[in-house]
XYZ file of N, CA and C in Angstrom:
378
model
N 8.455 -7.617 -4.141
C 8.083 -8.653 -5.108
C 6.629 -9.050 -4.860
N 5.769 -9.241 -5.790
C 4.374 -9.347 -5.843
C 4.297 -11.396 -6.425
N 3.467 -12.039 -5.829
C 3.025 -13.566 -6.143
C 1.523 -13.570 -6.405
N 1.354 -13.807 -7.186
C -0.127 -13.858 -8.050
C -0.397 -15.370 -8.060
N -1.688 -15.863 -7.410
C -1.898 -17.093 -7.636
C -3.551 -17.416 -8.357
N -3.700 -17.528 -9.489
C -5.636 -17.539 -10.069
C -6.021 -19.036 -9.455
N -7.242 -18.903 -9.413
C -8.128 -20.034 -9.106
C -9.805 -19.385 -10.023
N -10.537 -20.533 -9.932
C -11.784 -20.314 -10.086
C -11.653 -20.865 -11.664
N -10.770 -21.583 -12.533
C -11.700 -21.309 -14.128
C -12.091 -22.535 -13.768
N -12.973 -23.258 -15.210
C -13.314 -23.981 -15.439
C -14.358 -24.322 -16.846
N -15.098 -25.642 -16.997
C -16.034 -25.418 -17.511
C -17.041 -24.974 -17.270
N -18.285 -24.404 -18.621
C -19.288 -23.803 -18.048
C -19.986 -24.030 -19.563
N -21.490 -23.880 -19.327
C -22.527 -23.511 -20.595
C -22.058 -22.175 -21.077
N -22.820 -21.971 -22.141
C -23.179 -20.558 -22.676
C -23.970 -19.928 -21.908
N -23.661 -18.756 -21.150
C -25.109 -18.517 -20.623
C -24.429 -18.303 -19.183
N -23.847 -19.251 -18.355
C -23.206 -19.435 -17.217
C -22.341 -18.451 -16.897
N -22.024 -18.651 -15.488
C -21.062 -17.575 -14.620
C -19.872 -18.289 -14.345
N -19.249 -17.892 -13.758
C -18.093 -18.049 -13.115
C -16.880 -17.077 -12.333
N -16.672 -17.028 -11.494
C -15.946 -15.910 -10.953
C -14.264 -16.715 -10.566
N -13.839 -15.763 -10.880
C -12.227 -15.868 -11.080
C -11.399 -15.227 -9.500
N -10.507 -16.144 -9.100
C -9.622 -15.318 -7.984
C -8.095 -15.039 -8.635
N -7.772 -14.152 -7.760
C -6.442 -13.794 -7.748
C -6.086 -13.614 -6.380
N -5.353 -14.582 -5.683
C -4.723 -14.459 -4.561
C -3.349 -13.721 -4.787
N -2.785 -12.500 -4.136
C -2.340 -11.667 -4.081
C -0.965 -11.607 -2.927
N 0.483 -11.938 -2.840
C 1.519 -11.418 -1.755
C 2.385 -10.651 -2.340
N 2.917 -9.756 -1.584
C 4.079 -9.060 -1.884
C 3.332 -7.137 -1.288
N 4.177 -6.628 -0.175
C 4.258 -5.225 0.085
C 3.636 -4.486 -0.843
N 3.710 -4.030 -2.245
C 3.449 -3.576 -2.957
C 1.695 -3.810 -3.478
N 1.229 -4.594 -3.216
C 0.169 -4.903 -3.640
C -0.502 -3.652 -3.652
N -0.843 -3.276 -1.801
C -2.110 -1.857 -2.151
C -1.671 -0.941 -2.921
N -0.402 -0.666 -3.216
C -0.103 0.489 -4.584
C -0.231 0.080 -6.259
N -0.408 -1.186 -6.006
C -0.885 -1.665 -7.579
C -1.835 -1.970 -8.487
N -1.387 -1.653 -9.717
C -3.180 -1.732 -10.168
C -3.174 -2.750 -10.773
N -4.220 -3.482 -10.893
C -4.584 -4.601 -11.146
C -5.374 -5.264 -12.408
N -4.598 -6.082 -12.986
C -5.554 -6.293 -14.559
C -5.712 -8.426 -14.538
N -6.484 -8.052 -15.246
C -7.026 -9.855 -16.019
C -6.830 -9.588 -17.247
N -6.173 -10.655 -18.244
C -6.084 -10.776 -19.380
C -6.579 -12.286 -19.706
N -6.400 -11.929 -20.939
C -6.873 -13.858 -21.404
C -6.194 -13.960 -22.747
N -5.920 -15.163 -23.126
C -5.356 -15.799 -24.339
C -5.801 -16.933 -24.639
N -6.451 -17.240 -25.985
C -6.798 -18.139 -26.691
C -5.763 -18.953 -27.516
N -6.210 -20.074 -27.747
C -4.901 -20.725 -28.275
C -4.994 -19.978 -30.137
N -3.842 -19.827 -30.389
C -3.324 -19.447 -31.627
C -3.624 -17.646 -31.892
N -3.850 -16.956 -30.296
C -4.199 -15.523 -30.357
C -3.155 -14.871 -29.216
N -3.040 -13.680 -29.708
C -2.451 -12.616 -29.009
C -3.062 -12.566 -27.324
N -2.243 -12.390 -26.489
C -2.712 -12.025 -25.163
C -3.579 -10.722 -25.099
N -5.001 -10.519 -24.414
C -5.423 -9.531 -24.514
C -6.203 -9.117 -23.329
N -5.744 -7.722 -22.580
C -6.619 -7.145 -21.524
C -8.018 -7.031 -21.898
N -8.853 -7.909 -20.439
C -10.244 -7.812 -20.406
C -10.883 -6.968 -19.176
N -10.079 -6.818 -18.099
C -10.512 -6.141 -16.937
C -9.013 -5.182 -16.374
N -9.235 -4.233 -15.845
C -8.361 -3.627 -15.229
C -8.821 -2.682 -13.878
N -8.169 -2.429 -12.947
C -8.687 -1.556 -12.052
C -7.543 -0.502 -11.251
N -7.803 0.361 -10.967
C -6.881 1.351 -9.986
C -6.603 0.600 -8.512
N -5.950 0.907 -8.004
C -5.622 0.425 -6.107
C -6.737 0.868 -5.367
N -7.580 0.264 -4.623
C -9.053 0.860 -4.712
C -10.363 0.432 -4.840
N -9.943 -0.257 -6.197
C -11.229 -0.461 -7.140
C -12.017 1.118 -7.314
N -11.659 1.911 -7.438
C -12.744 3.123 -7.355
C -12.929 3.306 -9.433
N -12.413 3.225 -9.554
C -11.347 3.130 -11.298
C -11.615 1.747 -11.912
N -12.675 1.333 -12.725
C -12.798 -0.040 -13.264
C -12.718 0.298 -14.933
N -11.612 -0.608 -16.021
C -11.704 -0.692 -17.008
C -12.156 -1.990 -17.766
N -12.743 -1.664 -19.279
C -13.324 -3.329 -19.552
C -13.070 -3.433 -20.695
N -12.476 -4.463 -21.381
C -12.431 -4.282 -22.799
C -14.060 -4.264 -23.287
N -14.020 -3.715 -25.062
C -15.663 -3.761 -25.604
C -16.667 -5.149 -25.035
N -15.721 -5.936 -25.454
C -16.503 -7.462 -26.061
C -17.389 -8.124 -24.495
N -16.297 -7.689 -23.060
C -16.555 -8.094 -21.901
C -17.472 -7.088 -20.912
N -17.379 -5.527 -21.665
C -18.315 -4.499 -20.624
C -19.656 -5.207 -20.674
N -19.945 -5.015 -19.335
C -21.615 -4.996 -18.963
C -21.650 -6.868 -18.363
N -20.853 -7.132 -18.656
C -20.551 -8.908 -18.320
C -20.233 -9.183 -17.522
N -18.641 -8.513 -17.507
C -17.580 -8.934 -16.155
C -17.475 -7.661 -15.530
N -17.384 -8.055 -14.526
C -16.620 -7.275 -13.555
C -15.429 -7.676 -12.610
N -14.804 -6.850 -12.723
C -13.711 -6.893 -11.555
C -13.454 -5.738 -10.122
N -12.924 -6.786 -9.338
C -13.028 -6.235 -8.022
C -11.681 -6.918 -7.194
N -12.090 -6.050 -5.436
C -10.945 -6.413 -5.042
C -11.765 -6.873 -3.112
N -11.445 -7.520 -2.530
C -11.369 -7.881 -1.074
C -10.025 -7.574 -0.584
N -9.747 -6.018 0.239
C -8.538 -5.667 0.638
C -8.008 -6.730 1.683
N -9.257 -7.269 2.517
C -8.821 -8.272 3.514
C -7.926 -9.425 3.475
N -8.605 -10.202 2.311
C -8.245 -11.177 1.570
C -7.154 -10.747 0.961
N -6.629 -10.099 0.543
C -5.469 -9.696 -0.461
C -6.412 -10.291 -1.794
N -7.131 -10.398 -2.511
C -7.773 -11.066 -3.481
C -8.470 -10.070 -4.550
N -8.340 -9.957 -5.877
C -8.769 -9.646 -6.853
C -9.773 -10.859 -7.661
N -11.106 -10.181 -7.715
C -11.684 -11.496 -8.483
C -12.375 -10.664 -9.651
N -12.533 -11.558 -10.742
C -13.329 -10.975 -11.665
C -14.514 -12.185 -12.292
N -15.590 -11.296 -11.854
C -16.878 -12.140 -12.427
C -17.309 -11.886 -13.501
N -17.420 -12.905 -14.228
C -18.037 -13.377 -15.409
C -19.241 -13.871 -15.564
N -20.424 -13.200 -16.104
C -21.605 -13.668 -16.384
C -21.812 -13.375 -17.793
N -23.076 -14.170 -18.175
C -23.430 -14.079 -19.881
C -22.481 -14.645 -20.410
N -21.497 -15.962 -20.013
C -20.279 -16.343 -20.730
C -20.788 -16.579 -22.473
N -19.376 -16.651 -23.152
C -19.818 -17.079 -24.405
C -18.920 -17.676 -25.182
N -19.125 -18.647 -25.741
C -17.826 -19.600 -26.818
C -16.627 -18.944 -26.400
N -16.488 -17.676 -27.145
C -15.360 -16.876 -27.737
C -14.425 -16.393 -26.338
N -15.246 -16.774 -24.953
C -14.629 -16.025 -24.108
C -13.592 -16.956 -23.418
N -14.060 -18.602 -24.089
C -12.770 -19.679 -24.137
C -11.426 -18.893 -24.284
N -10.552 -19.260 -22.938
C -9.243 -19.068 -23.149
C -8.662 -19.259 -21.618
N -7.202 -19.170 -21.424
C -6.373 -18.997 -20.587
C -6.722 -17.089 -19.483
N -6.928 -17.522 -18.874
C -7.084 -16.110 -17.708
C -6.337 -16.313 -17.174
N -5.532 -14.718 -17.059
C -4.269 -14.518 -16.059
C -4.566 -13.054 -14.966
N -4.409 -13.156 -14.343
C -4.308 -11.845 -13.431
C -2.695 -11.472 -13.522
N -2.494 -10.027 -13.399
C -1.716 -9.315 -13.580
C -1.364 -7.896 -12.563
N -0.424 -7.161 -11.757
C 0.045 -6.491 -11.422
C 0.910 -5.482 -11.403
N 0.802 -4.455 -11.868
C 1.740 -3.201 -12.647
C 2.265 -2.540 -11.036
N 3.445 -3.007 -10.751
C 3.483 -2.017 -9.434
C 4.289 -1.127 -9.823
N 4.123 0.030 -11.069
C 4.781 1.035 -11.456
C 4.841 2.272 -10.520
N 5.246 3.468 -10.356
C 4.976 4.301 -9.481
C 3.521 5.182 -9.924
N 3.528 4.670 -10.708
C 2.322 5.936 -11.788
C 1.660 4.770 -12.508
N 0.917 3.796 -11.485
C 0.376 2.898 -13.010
C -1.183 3.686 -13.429
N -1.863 2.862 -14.515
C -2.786 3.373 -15.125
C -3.572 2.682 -15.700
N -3.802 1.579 -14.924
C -5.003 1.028 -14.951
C -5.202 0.406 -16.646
N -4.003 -0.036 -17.085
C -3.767 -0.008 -18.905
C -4.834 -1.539 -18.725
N -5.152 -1.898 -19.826
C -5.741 -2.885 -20.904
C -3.967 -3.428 -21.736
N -2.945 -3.157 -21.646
C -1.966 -3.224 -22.545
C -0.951 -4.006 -21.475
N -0.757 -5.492 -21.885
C 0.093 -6.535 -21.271
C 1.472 -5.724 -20.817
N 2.050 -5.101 -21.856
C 3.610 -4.267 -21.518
C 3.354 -3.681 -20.267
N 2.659 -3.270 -19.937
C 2.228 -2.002 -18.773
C 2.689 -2.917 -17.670
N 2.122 -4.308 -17.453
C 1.991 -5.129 -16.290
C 3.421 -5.635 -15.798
N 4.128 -5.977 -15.058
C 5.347 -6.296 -14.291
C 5.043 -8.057 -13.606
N 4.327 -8.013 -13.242
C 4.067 -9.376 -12.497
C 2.310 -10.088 -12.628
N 2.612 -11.202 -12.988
C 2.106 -12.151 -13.937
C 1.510 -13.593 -12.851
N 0.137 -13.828 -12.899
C 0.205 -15.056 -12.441
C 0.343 -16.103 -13.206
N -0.194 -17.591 -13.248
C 0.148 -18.837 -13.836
C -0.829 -19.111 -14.936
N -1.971 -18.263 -14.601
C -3.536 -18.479 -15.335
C -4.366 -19.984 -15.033
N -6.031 -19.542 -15.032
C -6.111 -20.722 -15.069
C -6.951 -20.680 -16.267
N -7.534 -21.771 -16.719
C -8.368 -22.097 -17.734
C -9.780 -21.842 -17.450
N -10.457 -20.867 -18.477
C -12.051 -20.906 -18.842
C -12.435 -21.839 -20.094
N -13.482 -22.621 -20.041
C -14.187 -23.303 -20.952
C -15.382 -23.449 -21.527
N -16.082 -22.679 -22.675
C -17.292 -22.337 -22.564
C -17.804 -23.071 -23.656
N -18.854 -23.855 -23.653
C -19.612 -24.775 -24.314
C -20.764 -24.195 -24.777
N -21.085 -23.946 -26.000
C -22.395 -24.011 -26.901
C -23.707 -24.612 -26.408
């Protein structure tokens, strides 16, 4: 069983950073691959970062390449994904996510994922 805990949102300008955690338990972790999604109120949940067990393997949706990145501290058990160049639209709920499939694949696609953290909130001001 995998426990996902996020930290890091908050408010921020346009323009501003912010980096996101995912505190990480459960055996399975180093075999899992690892995603961030986000949801806006009155929108579909949607993958913005994903990565292989590793980090060697980084995926990004369009809107977030060249912005965010995501990564991992094996020490820490911790997945974080940084956010720079924030913008209005990138307002929403962030969740980190864990596919401990035998064959995962690093998907952008919520179904793929098995275990779910609580999310925390990003807030981006004009």
């Amino acid at each position: 069983r995998v426990q996902l805990v996020e930290s890091g949102g908050g408010s921020v300008q346009a323009g501003g950073s912010l980096r996101l955690s995912c505190q990480i338990s459960g055996d399975t972790y180093s075999t899992a691959c690892m995603g961030w999604f986000r949801q806006a109120p009155g929108k579909e949940r949607e993958g913005v970062a994903a990565m292989y067990p590793g980090g060697a393997n980084t995926f990004y949706t369009d809107s977030v390449s060249g912005r965010f990145t995501i990564s991992e501290d094996k020490a820490k058990n911790t997945v974080y994904l940084q956010m720079n160049s924030l913008k209005p639209e990138d307002t929403a709920m962030y969740y980190c996510a864990a596919d401990t499939g035998l064959y995962c694949s690093a998907s952008l696609e919520r179904y793929e994922y098995d275990y779910w953290g609580q999310g925390t909130q990003v807030t981006v001001s004009s």
